[in-house]
PDB file of C-alpha atoms in Angstrom:
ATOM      1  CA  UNK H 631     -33.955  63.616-164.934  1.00  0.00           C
ATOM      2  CA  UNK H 632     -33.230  60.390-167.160  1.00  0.00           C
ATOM      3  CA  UNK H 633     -35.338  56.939-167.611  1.00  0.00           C
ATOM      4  CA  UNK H 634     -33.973  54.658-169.713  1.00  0.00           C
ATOM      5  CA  UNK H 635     -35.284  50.982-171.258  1.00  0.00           C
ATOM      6  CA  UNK H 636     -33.629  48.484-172.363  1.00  0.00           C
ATOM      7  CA  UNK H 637     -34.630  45.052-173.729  1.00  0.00           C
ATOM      8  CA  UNK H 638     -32.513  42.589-174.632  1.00  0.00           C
ATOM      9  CA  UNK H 639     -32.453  38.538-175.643  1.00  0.00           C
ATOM     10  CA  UNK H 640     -29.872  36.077-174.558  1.00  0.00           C
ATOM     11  CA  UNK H 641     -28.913  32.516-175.915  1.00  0.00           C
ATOM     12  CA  UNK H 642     -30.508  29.453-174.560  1.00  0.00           C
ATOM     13  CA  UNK H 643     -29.550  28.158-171.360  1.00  0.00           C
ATOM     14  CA  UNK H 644     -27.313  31.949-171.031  1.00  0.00           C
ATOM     15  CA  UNK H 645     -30.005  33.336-168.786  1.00  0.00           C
ATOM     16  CA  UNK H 646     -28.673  32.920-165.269  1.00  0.00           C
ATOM     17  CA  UNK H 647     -25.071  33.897-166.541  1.00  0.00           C
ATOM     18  CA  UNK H 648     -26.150  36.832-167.870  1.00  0.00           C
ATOM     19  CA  UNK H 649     -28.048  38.119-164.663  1.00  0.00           C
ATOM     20  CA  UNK H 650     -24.665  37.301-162.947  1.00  0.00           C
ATOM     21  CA  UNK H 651     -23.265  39.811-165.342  1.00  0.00           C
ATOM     22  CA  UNK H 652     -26.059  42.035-164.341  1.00  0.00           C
ATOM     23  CA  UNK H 653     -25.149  42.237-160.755  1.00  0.00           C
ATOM     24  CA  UNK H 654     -21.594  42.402-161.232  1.00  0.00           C
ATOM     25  CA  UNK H 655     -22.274  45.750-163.340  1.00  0.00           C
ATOM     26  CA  UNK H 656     -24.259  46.786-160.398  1.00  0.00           C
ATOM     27  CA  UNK H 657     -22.053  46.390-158.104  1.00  0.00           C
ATOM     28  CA  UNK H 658     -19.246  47.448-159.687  1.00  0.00           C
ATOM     29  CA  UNK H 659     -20.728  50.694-160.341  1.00  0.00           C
ATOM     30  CA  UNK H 660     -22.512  51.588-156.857  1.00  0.00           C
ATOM     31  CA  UNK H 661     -25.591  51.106-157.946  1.00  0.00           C
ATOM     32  CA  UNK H 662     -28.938  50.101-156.464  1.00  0.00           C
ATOM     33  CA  UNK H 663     -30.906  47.569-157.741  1.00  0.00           C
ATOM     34  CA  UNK H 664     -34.353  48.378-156.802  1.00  0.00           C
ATOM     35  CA  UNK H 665     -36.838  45.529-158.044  1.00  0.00           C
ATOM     36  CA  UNK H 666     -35.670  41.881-159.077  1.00  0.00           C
ATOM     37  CA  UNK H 667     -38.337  39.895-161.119  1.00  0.00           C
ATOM     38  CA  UNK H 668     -37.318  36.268-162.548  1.00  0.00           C
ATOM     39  CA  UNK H 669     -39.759  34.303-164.038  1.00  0.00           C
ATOM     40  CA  UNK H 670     -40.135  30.857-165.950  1.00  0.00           C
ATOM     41  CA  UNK H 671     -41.725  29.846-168.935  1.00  0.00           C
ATOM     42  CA  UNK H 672     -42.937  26.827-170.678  1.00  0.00           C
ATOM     43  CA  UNK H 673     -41.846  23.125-169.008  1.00  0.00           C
ATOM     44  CA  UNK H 674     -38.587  20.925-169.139  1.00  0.00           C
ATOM     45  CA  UNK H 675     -36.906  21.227-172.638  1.00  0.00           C
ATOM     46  CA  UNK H 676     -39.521  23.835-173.904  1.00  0.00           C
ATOM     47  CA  UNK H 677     -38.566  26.546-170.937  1.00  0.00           C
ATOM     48  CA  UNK H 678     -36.887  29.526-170.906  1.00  0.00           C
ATOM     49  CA  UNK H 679     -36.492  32.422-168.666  1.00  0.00           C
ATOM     50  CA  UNK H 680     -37.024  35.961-168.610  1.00  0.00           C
ATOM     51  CA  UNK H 681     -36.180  38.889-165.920  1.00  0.00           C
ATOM     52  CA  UNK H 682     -37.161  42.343-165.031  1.00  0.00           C
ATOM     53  CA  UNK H 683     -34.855  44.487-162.799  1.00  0.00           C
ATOM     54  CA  UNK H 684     -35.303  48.251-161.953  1.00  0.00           C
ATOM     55  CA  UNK H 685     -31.610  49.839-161.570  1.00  0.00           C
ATOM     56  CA  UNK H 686     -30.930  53.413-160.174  1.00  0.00           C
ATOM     57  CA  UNK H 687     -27.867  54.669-160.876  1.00  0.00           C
ATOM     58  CA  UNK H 688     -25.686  57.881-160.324  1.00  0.00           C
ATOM     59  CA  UNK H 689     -26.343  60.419-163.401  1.00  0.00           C
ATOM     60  CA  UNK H 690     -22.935  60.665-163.896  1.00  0.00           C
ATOM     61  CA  UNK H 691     -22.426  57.018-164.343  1.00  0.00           C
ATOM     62  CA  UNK H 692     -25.837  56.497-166.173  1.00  0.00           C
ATOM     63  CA  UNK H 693     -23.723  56.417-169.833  1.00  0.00           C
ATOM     64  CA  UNK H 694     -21.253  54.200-168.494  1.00  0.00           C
ATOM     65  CA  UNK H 695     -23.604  51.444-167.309  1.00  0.00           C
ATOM     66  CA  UNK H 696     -26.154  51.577-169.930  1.00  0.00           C
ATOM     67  CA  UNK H 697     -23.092  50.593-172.526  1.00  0.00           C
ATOM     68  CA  UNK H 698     -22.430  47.764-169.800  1.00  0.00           C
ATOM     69  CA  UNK H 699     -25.651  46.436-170.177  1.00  0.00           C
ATOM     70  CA  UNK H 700     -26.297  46.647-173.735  1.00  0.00           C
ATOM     71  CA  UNK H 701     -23.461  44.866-173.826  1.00  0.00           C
ATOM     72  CA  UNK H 702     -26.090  41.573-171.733  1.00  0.00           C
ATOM     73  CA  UNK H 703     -26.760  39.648-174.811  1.00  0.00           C
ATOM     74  CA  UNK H 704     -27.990  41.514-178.051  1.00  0.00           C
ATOM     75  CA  UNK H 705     -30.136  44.644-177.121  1.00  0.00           C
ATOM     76  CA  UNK H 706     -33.338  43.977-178.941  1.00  0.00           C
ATOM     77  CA  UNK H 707     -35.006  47.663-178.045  1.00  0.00           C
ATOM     78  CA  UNK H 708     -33.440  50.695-176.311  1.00  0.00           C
ATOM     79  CA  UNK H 709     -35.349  54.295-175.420  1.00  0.00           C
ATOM     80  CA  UNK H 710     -34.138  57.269-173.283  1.00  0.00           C
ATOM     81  CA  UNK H 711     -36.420  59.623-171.896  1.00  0.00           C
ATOM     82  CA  UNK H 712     -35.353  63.042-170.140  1.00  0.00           C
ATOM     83  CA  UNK H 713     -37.898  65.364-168.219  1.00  0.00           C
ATOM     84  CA  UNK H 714     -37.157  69.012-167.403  1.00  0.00           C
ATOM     85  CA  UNK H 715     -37.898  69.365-163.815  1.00  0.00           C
ATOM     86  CA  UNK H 716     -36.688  72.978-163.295  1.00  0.00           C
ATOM     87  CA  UNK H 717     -39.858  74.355-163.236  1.00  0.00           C
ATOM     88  CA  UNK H 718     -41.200  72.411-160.759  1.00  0.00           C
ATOM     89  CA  UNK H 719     -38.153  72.934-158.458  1.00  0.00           C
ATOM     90  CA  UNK H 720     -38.435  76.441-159.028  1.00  0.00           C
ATOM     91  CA  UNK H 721     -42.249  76.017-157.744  1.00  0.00           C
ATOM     92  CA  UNK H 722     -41.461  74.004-154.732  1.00  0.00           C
ATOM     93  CA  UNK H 723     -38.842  76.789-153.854  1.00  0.00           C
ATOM     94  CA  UNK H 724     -41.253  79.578-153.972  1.00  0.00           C
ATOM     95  CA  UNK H 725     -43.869  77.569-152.136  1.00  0.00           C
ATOM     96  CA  UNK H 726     -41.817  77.279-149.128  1.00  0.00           C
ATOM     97  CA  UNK H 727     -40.600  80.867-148.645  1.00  0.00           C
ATOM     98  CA  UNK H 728     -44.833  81.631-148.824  1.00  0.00           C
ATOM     99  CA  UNK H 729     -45.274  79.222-146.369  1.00  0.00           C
ATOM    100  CA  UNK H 730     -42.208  80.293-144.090  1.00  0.00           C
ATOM    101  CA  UNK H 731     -43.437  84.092-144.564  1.00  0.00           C
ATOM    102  CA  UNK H 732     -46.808  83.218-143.244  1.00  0.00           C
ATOM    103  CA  UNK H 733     -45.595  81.114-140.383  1.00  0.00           C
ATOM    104  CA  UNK H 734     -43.543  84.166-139.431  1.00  0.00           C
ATOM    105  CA  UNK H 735     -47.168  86.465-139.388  1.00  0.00           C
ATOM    106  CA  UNK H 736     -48.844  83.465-137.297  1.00  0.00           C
ATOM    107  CA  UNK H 737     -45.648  83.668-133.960  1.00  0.00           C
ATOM    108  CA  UNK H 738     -46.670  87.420-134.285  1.00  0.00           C
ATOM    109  CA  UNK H 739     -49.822  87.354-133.975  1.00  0.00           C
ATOM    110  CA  UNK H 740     -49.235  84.663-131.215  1.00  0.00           C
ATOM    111  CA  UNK H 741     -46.766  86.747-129.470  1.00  0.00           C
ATOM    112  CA  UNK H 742     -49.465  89.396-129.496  1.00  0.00           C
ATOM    113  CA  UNK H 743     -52.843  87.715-128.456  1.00  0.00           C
ATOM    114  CA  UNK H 744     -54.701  88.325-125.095  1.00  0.00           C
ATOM    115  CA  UNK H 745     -56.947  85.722-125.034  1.00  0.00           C
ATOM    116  CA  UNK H 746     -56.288  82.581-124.402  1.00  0.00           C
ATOM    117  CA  UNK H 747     -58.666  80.619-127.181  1.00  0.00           C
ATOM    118  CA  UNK H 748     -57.026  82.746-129.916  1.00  0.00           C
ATOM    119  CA  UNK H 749     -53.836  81.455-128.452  1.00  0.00           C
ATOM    120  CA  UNK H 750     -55.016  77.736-128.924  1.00  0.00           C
ATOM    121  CA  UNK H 751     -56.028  78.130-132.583  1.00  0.00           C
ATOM    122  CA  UNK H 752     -52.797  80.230-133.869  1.00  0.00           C
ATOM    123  CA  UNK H 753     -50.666  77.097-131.932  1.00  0.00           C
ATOM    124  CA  UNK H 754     -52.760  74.437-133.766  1.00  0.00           C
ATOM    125  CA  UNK H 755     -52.183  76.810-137.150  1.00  0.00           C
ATOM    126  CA  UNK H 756     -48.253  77.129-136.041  1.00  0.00           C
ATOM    127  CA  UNK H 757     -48.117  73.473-135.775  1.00  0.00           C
ATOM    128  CA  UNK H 758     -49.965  72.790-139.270  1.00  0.00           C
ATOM    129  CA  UNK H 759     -47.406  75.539-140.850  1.00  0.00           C
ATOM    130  CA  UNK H 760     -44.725  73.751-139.570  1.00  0.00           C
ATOM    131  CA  UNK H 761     -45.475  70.702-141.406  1.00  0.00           C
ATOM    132  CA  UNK H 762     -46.915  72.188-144.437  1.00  0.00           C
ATOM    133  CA  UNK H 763     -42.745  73.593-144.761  1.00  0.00           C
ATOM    134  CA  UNK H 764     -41.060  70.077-143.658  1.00  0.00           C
ATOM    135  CA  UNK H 765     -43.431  68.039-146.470  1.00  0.00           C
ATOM    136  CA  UNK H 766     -42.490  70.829-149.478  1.00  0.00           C
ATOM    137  CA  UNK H 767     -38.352  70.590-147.825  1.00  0.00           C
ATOM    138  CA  UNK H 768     -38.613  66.815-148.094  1.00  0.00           C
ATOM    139  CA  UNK H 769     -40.249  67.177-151.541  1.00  0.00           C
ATOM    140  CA  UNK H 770     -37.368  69.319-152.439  1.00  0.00           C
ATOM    141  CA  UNK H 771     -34.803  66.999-150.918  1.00  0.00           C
ATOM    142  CA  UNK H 772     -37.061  64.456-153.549  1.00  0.00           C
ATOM    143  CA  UNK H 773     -36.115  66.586-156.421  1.00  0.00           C
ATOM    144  CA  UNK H 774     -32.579  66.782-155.252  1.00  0.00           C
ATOM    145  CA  UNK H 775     -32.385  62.586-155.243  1.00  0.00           C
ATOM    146  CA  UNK H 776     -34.100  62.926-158.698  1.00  0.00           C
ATOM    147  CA  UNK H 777     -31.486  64.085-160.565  1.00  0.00           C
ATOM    148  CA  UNK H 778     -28.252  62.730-158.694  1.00  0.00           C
ATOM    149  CA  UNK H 779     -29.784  59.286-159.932  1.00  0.00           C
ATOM    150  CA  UNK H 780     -31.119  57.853-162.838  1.00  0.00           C
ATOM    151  CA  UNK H 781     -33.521  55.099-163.603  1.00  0.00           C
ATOM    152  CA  UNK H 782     -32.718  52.234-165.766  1.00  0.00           C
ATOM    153  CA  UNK H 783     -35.860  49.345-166.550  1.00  0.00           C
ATOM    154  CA  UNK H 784     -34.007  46.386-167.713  1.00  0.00           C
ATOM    155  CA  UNK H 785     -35.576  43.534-169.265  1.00  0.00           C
ATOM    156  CA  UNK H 786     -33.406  40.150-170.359  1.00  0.00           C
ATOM    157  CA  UNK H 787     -35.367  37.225-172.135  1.00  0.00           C
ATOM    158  CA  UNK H 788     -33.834  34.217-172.749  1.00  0.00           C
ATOM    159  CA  UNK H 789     -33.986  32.974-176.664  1.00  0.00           C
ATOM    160  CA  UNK H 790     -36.993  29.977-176.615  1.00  0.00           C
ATOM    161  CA  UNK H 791     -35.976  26.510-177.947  1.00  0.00           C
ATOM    162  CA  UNK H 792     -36.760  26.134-181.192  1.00  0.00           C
ATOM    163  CA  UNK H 793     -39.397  23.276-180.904  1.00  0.00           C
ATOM    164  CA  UNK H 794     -40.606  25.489-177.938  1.00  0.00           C
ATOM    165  CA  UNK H 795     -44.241  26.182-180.286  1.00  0.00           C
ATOM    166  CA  UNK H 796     -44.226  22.866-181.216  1.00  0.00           C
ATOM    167  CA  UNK H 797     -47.900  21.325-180.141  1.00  0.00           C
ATOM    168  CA  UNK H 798     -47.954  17.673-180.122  1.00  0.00           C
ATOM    169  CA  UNK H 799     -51.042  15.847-180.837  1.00  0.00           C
ATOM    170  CA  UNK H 800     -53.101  12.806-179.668  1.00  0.00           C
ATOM    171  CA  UNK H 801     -53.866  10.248-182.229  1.00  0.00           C
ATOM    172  CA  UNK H 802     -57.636  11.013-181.869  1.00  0.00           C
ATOM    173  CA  UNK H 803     -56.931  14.453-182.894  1.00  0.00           C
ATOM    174  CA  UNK H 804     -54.928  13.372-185.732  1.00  0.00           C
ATOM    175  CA  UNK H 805     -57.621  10.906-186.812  1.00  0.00           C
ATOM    176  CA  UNK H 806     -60.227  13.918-186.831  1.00  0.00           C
ATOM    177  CA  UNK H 807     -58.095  16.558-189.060  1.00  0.00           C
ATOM    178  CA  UNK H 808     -57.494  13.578-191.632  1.00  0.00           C
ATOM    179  CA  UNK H 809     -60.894  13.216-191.757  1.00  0.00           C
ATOM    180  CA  UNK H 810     -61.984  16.426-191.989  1.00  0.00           C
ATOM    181  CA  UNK H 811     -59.126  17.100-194.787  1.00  0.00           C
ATOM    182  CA  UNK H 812     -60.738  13.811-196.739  1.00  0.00           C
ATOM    183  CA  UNK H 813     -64.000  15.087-196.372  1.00  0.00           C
ATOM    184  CA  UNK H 814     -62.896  18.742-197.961  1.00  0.00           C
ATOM    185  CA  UNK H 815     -61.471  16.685-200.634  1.00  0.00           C
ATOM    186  CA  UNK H 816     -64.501  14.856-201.526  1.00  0.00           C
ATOM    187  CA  UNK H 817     -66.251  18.113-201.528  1.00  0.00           C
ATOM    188  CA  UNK H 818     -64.084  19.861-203.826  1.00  0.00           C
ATOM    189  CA  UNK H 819     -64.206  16.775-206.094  1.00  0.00           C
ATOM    190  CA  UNK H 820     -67.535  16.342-206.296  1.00  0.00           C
ATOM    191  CA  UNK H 821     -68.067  20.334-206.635  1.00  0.00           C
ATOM    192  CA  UNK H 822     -65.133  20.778-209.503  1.00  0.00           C
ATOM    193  CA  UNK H 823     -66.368  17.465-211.496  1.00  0.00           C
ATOM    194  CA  UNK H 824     -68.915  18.132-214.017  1.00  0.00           C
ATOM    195  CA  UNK H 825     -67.122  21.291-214.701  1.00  0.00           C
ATOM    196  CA  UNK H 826     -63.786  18.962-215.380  1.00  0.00           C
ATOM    197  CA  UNK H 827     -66.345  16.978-217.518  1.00  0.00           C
ATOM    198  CA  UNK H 828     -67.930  20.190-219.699  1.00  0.00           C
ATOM    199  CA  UNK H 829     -64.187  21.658-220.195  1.00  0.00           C
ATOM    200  CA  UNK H 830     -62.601  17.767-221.458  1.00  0.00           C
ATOM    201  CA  UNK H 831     -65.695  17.382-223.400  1.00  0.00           C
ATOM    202  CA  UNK H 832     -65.270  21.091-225.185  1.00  0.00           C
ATOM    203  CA  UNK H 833     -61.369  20.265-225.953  1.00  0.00           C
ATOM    204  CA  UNK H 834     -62.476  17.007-227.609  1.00  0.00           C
ATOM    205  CA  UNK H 835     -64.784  18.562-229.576  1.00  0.00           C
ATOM    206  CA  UNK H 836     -62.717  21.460-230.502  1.00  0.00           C
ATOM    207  CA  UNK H 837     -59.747  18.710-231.582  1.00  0.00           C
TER     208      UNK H 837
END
């Protein structure tokens, strides 16, 4: 099985374009988009937007549309991840021929009891067996779905403006870091002044 992530940035004001773009791919190809996630950030000029879509597609196809959507914008991070699930298939498999075999020894033994009560408990343990096997068959028709598809976790963000970190200030606030910039002044003055004094009177001296 295949998961693959991609992240990728788009121009200002490009955003809802390119999620048309996204759709069209999905369509186009058959796929499913499972999970849609738009979401804005920042107010008026400073906003931008940014999406999160989870997109199953066939295996087969899985090369085809991730070169689709790469092609969304400029990818800014792409990863591919494949996990072996043979063994665990194989697993599942052998599970349910246990489980059959011992479903098979609980009918004889029903077929065989006298007494009523044992009757009773081997039905209840038939009936258990029975869906013991249909959960491990559906969790085999699970692995089945696994690899016919492929996940793909999609992320677009649109590019923020380029004043979007600007922080504007009130004029009280401006008022206090001028002060507190005169103030470090003075203190660096009044620190680095006799020593200004000692070094000009040394030079004189020395001339």
């Amino acid at each position: 099985t295949t998961t693959v992530d991609i992240n990728t940035k788009v121009e200002q004001g490009e955003f809802l374009q390119a999620e048309q773009q996204l759709k069209a791919i999905i369509a186009s190809t058959n796929s499913l988009l499972l999970q849609e996630n738009v979401q804005k950030s920042g107010e008026d000029k400073k906003s931008y937007y940014y999406g999160r879509y989870t997109i199953k597609v066939e295996s087969q196809k899985l090369d085809a549309v991730t070169a689709q959507l790469r092609g969304i914008g400029k990818t800014e991070s792409f990863s591919q991840r494949k996990e072996d699930i043979t063994e665990s298939y194989k697993n599942i498999e052998i599970e349910i021929n246990t489980e059959k075999e011992r479903l098979t020894r609980y009918k004889k033994m029903f077929e065989d009891a006298k007494i009523i009560e044992d009757k009773i408990k081997l039905n209840d343990r038939i009936f258990n067996q029975e869906r013991t096997i249909k959960y491990l068959e559906d969790s085999l028709k699970n692995a089945d779905k696994q690899i016919a598809y492929s996940n793909i976790y999609l992320r677009i963000t649109e590019k923020a403006p380029a004043y979007a970190d600007i922080k504007w200030v009130t004029g009280a606030e401006l008022a206090v870091g001028l002060a507190n910039n005169t103030g470090a002044v003075i203190y660096l003055t009044a620190v680095l002044f006799p020593y200004a004094v000692v070094i000009t009177l040394i030079w004189l001296i020395a001339r």
